PDB file of N, CA and C in Angstrom:
ATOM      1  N   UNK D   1     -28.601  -1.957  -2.256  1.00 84.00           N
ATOM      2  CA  UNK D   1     -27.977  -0.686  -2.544  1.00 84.00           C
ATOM      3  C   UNK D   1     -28.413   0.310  -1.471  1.00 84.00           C
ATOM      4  N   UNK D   2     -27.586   0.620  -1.001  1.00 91.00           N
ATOM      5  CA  UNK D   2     -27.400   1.951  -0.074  1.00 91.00           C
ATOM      6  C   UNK D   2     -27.511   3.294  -0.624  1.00 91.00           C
ATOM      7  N   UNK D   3     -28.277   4.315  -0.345  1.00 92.00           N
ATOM      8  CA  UNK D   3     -28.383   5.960  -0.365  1.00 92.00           C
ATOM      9  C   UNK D   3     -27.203   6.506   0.419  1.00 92.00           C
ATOM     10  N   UNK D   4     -26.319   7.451  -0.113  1.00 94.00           N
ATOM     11  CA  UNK D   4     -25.499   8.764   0.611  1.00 94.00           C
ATOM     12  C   UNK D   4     -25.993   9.861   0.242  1.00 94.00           C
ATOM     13  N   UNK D   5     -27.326  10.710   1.349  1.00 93.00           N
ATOM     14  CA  UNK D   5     -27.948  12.041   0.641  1.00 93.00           C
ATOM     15  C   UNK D   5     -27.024  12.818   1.179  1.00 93.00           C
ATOM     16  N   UNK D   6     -26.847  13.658   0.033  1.00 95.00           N
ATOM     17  CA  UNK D   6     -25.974  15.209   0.111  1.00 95.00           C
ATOM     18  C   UNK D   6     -26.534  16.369  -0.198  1.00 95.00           C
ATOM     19  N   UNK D   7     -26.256  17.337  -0.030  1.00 96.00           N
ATOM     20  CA  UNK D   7     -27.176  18.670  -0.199  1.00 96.00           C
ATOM     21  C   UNK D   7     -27.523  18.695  -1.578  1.00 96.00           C
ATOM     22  N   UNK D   8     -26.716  18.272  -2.730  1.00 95.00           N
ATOM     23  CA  UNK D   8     -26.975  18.790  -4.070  1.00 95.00           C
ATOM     24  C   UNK D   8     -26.510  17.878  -4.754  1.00 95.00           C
ATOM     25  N   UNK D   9     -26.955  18.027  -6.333  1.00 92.00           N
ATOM     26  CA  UNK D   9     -26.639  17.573  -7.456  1.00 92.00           C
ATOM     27  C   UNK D   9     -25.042  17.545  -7.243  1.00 92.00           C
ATOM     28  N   UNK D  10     -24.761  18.618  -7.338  1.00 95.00           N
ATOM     29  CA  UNK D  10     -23.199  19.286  -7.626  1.00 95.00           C
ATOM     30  C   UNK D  10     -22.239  18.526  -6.736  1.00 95.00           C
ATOM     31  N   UNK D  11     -22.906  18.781  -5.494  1.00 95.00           N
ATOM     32  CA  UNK D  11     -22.004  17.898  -4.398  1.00 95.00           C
ATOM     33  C   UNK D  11     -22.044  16.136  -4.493  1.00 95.00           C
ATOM     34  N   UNK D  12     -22.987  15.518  -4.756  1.00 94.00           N
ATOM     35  CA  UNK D  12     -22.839  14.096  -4.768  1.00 94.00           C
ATOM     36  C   UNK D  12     -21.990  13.928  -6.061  1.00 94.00           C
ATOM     37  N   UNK D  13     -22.100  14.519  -7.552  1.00 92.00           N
ATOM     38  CA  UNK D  13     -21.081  14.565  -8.217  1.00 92.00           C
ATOM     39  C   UNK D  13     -19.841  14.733  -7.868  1.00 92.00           C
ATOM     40  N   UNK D  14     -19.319  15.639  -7.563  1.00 94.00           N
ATOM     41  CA  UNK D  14     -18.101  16.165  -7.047  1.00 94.00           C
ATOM     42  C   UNK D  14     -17.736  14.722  -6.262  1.00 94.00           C
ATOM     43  N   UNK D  15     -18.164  14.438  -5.331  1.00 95.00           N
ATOM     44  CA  UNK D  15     -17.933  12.871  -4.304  1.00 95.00           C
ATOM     45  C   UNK D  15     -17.824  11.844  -5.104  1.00 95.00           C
ATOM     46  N   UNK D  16     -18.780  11.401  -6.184  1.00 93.00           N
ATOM     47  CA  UNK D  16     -18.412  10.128  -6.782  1.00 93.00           C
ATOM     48  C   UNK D  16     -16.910  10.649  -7.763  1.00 93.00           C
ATOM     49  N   UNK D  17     -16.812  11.568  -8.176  1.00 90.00           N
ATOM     50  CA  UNK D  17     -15.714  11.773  -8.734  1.00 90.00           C
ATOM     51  C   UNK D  17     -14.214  11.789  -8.122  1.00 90.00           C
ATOM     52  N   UNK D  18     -14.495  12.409  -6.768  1.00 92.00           N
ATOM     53  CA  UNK D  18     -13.608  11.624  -5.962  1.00 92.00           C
ATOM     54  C   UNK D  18     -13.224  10.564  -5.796  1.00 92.00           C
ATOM     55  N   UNK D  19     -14.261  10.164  -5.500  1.00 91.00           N
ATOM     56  CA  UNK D  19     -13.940   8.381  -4.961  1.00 91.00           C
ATOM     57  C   UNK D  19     -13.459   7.850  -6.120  1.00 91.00           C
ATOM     58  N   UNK D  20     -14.248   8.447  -7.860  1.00 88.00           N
ATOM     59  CA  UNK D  20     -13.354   7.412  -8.628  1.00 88.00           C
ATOM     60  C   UNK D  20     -11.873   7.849  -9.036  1.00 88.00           C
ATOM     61  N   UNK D  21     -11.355   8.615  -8.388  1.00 85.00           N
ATOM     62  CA  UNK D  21     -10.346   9.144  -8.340  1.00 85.00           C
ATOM     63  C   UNK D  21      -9.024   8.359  -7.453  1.00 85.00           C
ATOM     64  N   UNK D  22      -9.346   8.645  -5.811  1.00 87.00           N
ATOM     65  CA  UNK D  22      -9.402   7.659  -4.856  1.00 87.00           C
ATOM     66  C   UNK D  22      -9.032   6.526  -5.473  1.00 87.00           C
ATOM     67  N   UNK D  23      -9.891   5.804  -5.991  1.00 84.00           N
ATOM     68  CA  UNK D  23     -10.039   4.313  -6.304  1.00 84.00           C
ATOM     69  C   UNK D  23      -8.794   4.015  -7.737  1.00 84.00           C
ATOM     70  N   UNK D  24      -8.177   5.144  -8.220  1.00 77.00           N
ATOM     71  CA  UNK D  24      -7.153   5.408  -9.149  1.00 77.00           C
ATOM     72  C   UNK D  24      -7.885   3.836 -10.489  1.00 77.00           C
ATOM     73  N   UNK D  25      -9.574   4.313 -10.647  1.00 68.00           N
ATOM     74  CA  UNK D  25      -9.807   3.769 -11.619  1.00 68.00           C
ATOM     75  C   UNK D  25      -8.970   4.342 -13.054  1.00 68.00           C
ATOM     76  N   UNK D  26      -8.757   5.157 -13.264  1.00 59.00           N
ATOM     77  CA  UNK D  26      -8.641   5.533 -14.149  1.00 59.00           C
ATOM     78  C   UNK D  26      -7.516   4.863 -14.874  1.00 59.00           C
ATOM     79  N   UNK D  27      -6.909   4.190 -14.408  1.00 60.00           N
ATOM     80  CA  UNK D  27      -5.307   3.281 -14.719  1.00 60.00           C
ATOM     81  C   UNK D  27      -5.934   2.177 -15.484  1.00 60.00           C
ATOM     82  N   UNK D  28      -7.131   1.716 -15.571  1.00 56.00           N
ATOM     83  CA  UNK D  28      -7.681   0.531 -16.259  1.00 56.00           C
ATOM     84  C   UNK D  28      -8.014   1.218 -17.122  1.00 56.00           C
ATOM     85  N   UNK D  29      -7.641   0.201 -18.305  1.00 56.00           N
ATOM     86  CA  UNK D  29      -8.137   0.048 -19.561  1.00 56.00           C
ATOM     87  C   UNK D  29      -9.752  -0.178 -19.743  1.00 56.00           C
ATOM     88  N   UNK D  30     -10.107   0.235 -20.699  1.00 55.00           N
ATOM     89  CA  UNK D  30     -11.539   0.424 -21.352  1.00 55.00           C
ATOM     90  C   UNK D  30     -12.694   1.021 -20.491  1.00 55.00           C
ATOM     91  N   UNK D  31     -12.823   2.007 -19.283  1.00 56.00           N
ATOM     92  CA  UNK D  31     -13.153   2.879 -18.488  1.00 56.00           C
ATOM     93  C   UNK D  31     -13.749   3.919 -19.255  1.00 56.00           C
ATOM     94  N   UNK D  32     -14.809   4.672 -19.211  1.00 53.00           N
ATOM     95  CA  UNK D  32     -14.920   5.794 -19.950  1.00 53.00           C
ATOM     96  C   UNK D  32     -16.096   6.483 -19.292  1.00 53.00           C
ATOM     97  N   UNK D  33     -15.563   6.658 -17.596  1.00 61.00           N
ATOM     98  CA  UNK D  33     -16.216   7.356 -16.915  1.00 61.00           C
ATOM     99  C   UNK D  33     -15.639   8.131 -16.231  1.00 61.00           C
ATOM    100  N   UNK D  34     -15.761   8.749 -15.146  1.00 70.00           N
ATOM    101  CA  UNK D  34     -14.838  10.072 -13.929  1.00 70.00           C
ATOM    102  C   UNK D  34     -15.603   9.805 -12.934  1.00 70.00           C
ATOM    103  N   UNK D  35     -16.603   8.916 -12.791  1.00 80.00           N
ATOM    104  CA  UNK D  35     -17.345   8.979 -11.327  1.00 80.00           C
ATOM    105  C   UNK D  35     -17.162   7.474 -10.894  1.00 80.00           C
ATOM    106  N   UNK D  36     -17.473   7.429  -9.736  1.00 87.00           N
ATOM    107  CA  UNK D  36     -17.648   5.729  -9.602  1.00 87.00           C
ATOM    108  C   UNK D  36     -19.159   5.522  -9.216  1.00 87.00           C
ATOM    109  N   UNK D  37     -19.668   6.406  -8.284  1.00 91.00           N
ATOM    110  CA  UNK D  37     -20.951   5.927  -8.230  1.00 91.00           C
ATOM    111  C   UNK D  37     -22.529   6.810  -9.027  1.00 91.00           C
ATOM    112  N   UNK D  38     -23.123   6.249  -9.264  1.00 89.00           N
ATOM    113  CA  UNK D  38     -24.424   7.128 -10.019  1.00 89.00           C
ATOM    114  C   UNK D  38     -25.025   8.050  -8.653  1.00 89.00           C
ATOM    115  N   UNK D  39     -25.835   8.791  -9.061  1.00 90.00           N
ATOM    116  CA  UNK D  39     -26.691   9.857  -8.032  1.00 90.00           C
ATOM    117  C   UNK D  39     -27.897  10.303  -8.799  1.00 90.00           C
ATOM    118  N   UNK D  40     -28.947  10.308  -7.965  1.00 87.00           N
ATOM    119  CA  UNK D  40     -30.345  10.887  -7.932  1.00 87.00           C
ATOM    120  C   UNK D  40     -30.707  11.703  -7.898  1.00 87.00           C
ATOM    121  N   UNK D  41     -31.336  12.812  -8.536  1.00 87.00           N
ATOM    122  CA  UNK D  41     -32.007  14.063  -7.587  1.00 87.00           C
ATOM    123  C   UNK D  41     -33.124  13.685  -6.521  1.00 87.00           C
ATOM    124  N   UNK D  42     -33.377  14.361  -5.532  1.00 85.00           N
ATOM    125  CA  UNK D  42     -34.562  14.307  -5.005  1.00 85.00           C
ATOM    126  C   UNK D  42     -35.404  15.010  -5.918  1.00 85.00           C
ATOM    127  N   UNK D  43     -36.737  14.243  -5.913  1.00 80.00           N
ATOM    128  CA  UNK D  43     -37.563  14.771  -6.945  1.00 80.00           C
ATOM    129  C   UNK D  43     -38.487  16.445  -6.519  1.00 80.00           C
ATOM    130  N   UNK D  44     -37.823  16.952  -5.224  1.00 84.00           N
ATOM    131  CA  UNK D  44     -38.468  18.166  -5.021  1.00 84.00           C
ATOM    132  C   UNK D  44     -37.622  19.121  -4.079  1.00 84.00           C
ATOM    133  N   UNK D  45     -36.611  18.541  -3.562  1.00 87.00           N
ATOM    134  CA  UNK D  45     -35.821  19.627  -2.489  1.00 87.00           C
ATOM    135  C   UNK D  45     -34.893  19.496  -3.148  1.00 87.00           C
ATOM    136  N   UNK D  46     -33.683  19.116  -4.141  1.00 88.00           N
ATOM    137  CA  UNK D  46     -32.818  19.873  -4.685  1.00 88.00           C
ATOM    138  C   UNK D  46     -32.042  19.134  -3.866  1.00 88.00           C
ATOM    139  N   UNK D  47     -31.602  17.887  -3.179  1.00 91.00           N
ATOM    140  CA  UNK D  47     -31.006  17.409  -2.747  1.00 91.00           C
ATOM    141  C   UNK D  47     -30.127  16.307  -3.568  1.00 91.00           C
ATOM    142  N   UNK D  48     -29.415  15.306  -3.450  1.00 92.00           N
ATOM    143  CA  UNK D  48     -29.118  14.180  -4.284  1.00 92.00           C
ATOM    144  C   UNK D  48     -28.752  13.107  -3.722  1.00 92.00           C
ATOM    145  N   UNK D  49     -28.832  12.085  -3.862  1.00 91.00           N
ATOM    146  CA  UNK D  49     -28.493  10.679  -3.528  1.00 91.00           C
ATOM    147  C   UNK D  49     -27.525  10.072  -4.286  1.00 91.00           C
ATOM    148  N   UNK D  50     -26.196   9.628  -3.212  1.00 93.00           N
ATOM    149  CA  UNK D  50     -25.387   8.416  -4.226  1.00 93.00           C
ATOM    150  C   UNK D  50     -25.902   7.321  -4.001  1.00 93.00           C
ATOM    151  N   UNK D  51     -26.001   6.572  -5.061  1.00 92.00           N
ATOM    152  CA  UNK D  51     -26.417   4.984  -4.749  1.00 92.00           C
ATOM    153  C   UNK D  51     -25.246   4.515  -5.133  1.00 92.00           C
ATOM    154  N   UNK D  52     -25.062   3.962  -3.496  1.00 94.00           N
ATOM    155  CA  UNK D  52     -23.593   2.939  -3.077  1.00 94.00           C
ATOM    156  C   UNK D  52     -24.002   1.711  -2.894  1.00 94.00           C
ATOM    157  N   UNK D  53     -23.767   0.767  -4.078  1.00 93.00           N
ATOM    158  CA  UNK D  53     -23.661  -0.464  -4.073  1.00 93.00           C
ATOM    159  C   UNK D  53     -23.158  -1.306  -3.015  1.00 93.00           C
ATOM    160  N   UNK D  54     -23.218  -2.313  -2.398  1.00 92.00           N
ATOM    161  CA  UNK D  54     -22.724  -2.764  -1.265  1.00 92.00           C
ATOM    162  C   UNK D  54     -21.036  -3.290  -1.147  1.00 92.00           C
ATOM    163  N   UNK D  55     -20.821  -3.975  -2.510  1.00 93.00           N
ATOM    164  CA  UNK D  55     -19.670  -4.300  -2.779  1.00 93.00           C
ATOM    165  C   UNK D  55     -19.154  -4.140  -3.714  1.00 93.00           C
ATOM    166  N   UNK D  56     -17.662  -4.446  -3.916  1.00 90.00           N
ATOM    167  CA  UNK D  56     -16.840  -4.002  -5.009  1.00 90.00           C
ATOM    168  C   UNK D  56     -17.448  -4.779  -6.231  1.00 90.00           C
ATOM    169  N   UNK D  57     -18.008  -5.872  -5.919  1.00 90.00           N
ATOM    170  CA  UNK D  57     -18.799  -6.860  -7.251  1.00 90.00           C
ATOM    171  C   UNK D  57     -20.081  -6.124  -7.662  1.00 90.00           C
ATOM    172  N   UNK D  58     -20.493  -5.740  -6.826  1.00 91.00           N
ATOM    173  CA  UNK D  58     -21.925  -5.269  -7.045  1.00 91.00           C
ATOM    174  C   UNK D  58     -21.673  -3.814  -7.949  1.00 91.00           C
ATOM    175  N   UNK D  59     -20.387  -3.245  -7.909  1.00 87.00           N
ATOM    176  CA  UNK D  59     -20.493  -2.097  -8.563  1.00 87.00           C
ATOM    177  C   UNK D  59     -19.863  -2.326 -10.112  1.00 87.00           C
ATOM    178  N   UNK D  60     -19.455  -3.568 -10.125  1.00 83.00           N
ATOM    179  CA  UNK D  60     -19.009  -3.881 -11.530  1.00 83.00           C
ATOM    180  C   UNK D  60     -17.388  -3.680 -11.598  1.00 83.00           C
ATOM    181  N   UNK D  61     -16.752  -4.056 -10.051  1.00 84.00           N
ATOM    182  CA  UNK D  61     -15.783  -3.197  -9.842  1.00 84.00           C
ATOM    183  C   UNK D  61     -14.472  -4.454  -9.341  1.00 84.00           C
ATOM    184  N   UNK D  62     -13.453  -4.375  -9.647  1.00 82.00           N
ATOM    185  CA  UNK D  62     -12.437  -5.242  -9.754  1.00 82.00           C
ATOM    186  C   UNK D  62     -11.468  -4.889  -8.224  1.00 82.00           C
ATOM    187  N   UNK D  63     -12.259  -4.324  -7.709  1.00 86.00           N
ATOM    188  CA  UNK D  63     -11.064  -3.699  -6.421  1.00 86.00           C
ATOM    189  C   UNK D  63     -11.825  -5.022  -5.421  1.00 86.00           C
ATOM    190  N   UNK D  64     -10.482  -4.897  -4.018  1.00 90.00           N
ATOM    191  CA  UNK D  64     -10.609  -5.781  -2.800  1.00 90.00           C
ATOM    192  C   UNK D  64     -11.735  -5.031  -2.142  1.00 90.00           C
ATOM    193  N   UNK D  65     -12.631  -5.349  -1.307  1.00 93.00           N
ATOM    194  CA  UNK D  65     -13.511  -4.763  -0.773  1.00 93.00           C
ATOM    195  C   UNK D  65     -12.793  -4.146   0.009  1.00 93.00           C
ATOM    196  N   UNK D  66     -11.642  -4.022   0.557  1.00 93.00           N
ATOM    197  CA  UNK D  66     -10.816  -3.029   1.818  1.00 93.00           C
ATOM    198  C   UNK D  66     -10.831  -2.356   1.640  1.00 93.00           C
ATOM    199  N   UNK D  67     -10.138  -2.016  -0.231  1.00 91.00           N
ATOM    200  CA  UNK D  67     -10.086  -0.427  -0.739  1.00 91.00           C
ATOM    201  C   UNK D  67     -11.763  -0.006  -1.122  1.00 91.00           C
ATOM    202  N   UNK D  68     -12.411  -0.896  -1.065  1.00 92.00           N
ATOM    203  CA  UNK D  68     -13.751  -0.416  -1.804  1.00 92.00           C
ATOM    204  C   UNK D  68     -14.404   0.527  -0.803  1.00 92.00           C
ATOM    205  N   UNK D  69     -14.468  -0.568   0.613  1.00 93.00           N
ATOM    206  CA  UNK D  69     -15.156   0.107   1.772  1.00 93.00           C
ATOM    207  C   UNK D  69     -14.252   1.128   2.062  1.00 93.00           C
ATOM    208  N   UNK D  70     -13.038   1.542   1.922  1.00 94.00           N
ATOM    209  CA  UNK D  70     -12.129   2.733   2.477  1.00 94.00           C
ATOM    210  C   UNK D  70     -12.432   3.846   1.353  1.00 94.00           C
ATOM    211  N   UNK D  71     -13.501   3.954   0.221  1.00 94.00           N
ATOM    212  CA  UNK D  71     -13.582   5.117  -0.625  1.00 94.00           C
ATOM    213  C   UNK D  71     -14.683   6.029   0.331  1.00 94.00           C
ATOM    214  N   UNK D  72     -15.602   5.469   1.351  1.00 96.00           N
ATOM    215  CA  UNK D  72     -16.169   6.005   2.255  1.00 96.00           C
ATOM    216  C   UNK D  72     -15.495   6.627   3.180  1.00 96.00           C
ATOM    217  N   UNK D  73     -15.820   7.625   4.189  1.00 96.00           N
ATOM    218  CA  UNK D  73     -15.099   7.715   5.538  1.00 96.00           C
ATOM    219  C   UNK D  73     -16.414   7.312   6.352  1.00 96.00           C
ATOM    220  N   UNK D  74     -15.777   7.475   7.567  1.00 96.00           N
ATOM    221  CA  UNK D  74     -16.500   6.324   8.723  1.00 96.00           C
ATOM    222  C   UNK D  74     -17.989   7.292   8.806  1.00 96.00           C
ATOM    223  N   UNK D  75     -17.653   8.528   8.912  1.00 96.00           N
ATOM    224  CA  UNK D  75     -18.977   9.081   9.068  1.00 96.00           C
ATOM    225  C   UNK D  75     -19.971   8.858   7.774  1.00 96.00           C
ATOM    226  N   UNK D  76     -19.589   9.237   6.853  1.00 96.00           N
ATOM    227  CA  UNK D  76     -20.279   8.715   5.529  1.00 96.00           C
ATOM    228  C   UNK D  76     -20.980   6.873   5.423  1.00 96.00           C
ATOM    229  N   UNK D  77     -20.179   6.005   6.016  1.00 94.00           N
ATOM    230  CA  UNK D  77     -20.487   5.005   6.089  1.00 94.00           C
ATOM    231  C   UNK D  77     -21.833   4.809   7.537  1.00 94.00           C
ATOM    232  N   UNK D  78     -21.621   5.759   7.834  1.00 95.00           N
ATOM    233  CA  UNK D  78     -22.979   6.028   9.225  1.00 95.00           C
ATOM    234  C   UNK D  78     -24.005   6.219   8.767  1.00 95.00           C
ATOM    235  N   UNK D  79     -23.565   7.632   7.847  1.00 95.00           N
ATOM    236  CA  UNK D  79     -25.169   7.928   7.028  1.00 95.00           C
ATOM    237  C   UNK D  79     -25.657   7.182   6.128  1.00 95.00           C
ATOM    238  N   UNK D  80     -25.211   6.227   5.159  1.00 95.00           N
ATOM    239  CA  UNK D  80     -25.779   5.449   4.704  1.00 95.00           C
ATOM    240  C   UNK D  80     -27.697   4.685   5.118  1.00 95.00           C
ATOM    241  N   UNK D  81     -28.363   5.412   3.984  1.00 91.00           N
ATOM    242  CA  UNK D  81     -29.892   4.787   4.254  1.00 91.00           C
ATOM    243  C   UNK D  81     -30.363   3.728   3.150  1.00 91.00           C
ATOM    244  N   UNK D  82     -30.785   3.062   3.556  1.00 89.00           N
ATOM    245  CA  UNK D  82     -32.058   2.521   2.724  1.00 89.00           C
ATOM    246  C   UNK D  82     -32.719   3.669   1.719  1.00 89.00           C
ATOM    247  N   UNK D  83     -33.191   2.751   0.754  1.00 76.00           N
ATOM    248  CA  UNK D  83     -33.957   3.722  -0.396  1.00 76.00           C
ATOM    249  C   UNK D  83     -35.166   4.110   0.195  1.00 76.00           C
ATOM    250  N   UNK D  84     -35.385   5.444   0.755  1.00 71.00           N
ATOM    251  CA  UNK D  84     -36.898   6.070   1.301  1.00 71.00           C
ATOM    252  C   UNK D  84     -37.750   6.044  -0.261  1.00 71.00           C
ATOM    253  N   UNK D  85     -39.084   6.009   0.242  1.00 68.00           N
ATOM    254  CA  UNK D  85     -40.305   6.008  -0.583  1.00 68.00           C
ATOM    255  C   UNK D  85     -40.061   7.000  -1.598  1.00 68.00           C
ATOM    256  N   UNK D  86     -39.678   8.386  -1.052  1.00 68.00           N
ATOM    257  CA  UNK D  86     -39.582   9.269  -1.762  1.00 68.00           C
ATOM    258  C   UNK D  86     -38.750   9.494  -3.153  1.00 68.00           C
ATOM    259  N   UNK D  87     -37.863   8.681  -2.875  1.00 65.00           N
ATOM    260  CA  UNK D  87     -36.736   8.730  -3.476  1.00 65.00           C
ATOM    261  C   UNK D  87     -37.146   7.667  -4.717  1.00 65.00           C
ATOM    262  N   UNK D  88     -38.013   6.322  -4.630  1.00 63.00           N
ATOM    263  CA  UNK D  88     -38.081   5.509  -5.729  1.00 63.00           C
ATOM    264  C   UNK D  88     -39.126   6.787  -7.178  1.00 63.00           C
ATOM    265  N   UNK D  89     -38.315   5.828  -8.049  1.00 57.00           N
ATOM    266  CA  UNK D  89     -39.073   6.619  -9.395  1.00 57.00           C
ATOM    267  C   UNK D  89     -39.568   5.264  -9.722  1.00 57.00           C
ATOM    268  N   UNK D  90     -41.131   5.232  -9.723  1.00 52.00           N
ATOM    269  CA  UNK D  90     -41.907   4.416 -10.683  1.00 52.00           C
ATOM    270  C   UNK D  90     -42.374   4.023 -11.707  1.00 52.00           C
ATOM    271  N   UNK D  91     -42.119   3.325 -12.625  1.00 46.00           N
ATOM    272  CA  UNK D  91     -42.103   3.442 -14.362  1.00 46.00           C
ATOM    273  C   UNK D  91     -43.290   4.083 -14.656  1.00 46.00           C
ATOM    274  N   UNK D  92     -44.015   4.868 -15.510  1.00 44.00           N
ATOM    275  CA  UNK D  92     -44.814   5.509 -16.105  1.00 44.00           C
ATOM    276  C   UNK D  92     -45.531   4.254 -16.619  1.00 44.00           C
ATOM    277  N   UNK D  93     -47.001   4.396 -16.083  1.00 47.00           N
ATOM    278  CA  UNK D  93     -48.307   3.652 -16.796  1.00 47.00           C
ATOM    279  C   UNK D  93     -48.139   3.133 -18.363  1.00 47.00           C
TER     280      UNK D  93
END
Protein backbone atom coordinates (compact mmCIF):
# COMPACT_ATOMS: atom_id res chain seq x y z
CA UNK A 1 0.00 0.00 0.00
CA UNK A 2 1.03 3.32 -1.15
CA UNK A 3 0.63 6.93 0.82
CA UNK A 4 -0.92 10.15 -1.27
CA UNK A 5 -0.04 13.03 1.49
CA UNK A 6 -2.27 16.05 1.06
CA UNK A 7 -2.44 19.12 3.07
CA UNK A 8 -5.56 18.04 5.11
CA UNK A 9 -8.13 15.87 6.43
CA UNK A 10 -10.69 17.75 4.26
CA UNK A 11 -8.67 17.55 1.16
CA UNK A 12 -7.71 13.76 1.03
CA UNK A 13 -11.52 13.29 1.70
CA UNK A 14 -12.76 15.44 -0.88
CA UNK A 15 -10.11 13.19 -3.40
CA UNK A 16 -11.19 9.78 -2.35
CA UNK A 17 -14.66 10.97 -2.95
CA UNK A 18 -13.79 11.88 -6.20
CA UNK A 19 -12.19 9.10 -7.34
CA UNK A 20 -15.17 7.09 -6.00
CA UNK A 21 -17.12 9.09 -8.08
CA UNK A 22 -14.74 8.86 -11.16
CA UNK A 23 -14.81 5.18 -10.71
CA UNK A 24 -18.97 5.59 -11.10
CA UNK A 25 -18.93 3.04 -8.06
CA UNK A 26 -21.92 4.02 -7.10
CA UNK A 27 -23.96 2.02 -9.99
CA UNK A 28 -23.16 -1.28 -7.97
CA UNK A 29 -25.32 -2.80 -5.88
CA UNK A 30 -24.69 -3.31 -2.11
CA UNK A 31 -21.99 -0.24 -1.81
CA UNK A 32 -22.59 1.90 1.16
CA UNK A 33 -19.78 4.21 0.88
CA UNK A 34 -18.85 7.83 -1.17
CA UNK A 35 -15.11 7.38 -0.94
CA UNK A 36 -12.97 4.81 -2.51
CA UNK A 37 -9.94 5.12 -0.63
CA UNK A 38 -9.42 5.39 3.42
CA UNK A 39 -7.04 8.39 4.79
CA UNK A 40 -4.94 9.06 7.88
CA UNK A 41 -4.27 12.02 9.82
CA UNK A 42 -0.78 12.83 10.44
CA UNK A 43 -0.52 12.39 14.01
CA UNK A 44 0.85 16.12 14.53
CA UNK A 45 0.89 18.53 11.40
CA UNK A 46 -2.67 18.35 10.34
CA UNK A 47 -1.81 16.78 7.19
CA UNK A 48 -3.52 13.42 5.73
CA UNK A 49 -2.64 10.40 3.90
CA UNK A 50 -4.64 8.32 1.26
CA UNK A 51 -3.75 4.82 1.48
CA UNK A 52 -3.79 3.66 -2.21
CA UNK A 53 -3.85 0.12 -2.48
CA UNK A 54 -1.82 -1.09 -5.39
CA UNK A 55 -4.55 -2.74 -7.34
CA UNK A 56 -8.05 -2.90 -8.24
CA UNK A 57 -8.02 -6.48 -6.18
CA UNK A 58 -6.26 -5.19 -3.43
CA UNK A 59 -8.92 -2.53 -2.88
CA UNK A 60 -11.76 -5.01 -2.85
CA UNK A 61 -12.56 -3.54 -6.16
CA UNK A 62 -14.14 -5.15 -9.37
CA UNK A 63 -12.72 -2.53 -11.91
CA UNK A 64 -9.82 -3.33 -14.84
CA UNK A 65 -6.68 -2.00 -13.43
CA UNK A 66 -6.68 0.69 -16.55
CA UNK A 67 -9.59 2.42 -15.02
CA UNK A 68 -8.17 1.77 -11.54
CA UNK A 69 -4.67 3.25 -12.30
CA UNK A 70 -6.49 6.23 -14.40
CA UNK A 71 -8.44 7.39 -10.90
CA UNK A 72 -4.82 8.89 -10.24
CA UNK A 73 -3.29 11.62 -12.48
CA UNK A 74 0.28 11.17 -13.53
CA UNK A 75 1.53 13.66 -11.06
CA UNK A 76 -0.33 12.10 -8.14
CA UNK A 77 0.95 8.74 -9.25
CA UNK A 78 4.68 10.46 -8.79
CA UNK A 79 3.96 11.38 -5.34
CA UNK A 80 3.03 8.26 -4.20
CA UNK A 81 5.33 7.12 -0.88
CA UNK A 82 5.91 4.30 1.09
CA UNK A 83 4.45 4.30 4.64
CA UNK A 84 7.09 6.78 6.61
CA UNK A 85 7.73 5.83 10.34
CA UNK A 86 5.76 8.61 11.27
CA UNK A 87 2.81 7.83 9.85
CA UNK A 88 2.52 3.96 11.34
CA UNK A 89 0.10 3.78 14.46
CA UNK A 90 1.27 1.04 16.84
CA UNK A 91 -1.25 -1.04 18.80
CA UNK A 92 -1.33 0.13 22.45
CA UNK A 93 0.63 -2.16 25.10
Amino acid sequence: MMLLILPSEAQARARSRAAYQAANLAALPGLVTRALWTWRAHPSDGRAALEIPGTPADAGLGLPPSVYEALLTADERVALVAMPPEWRIEPAP
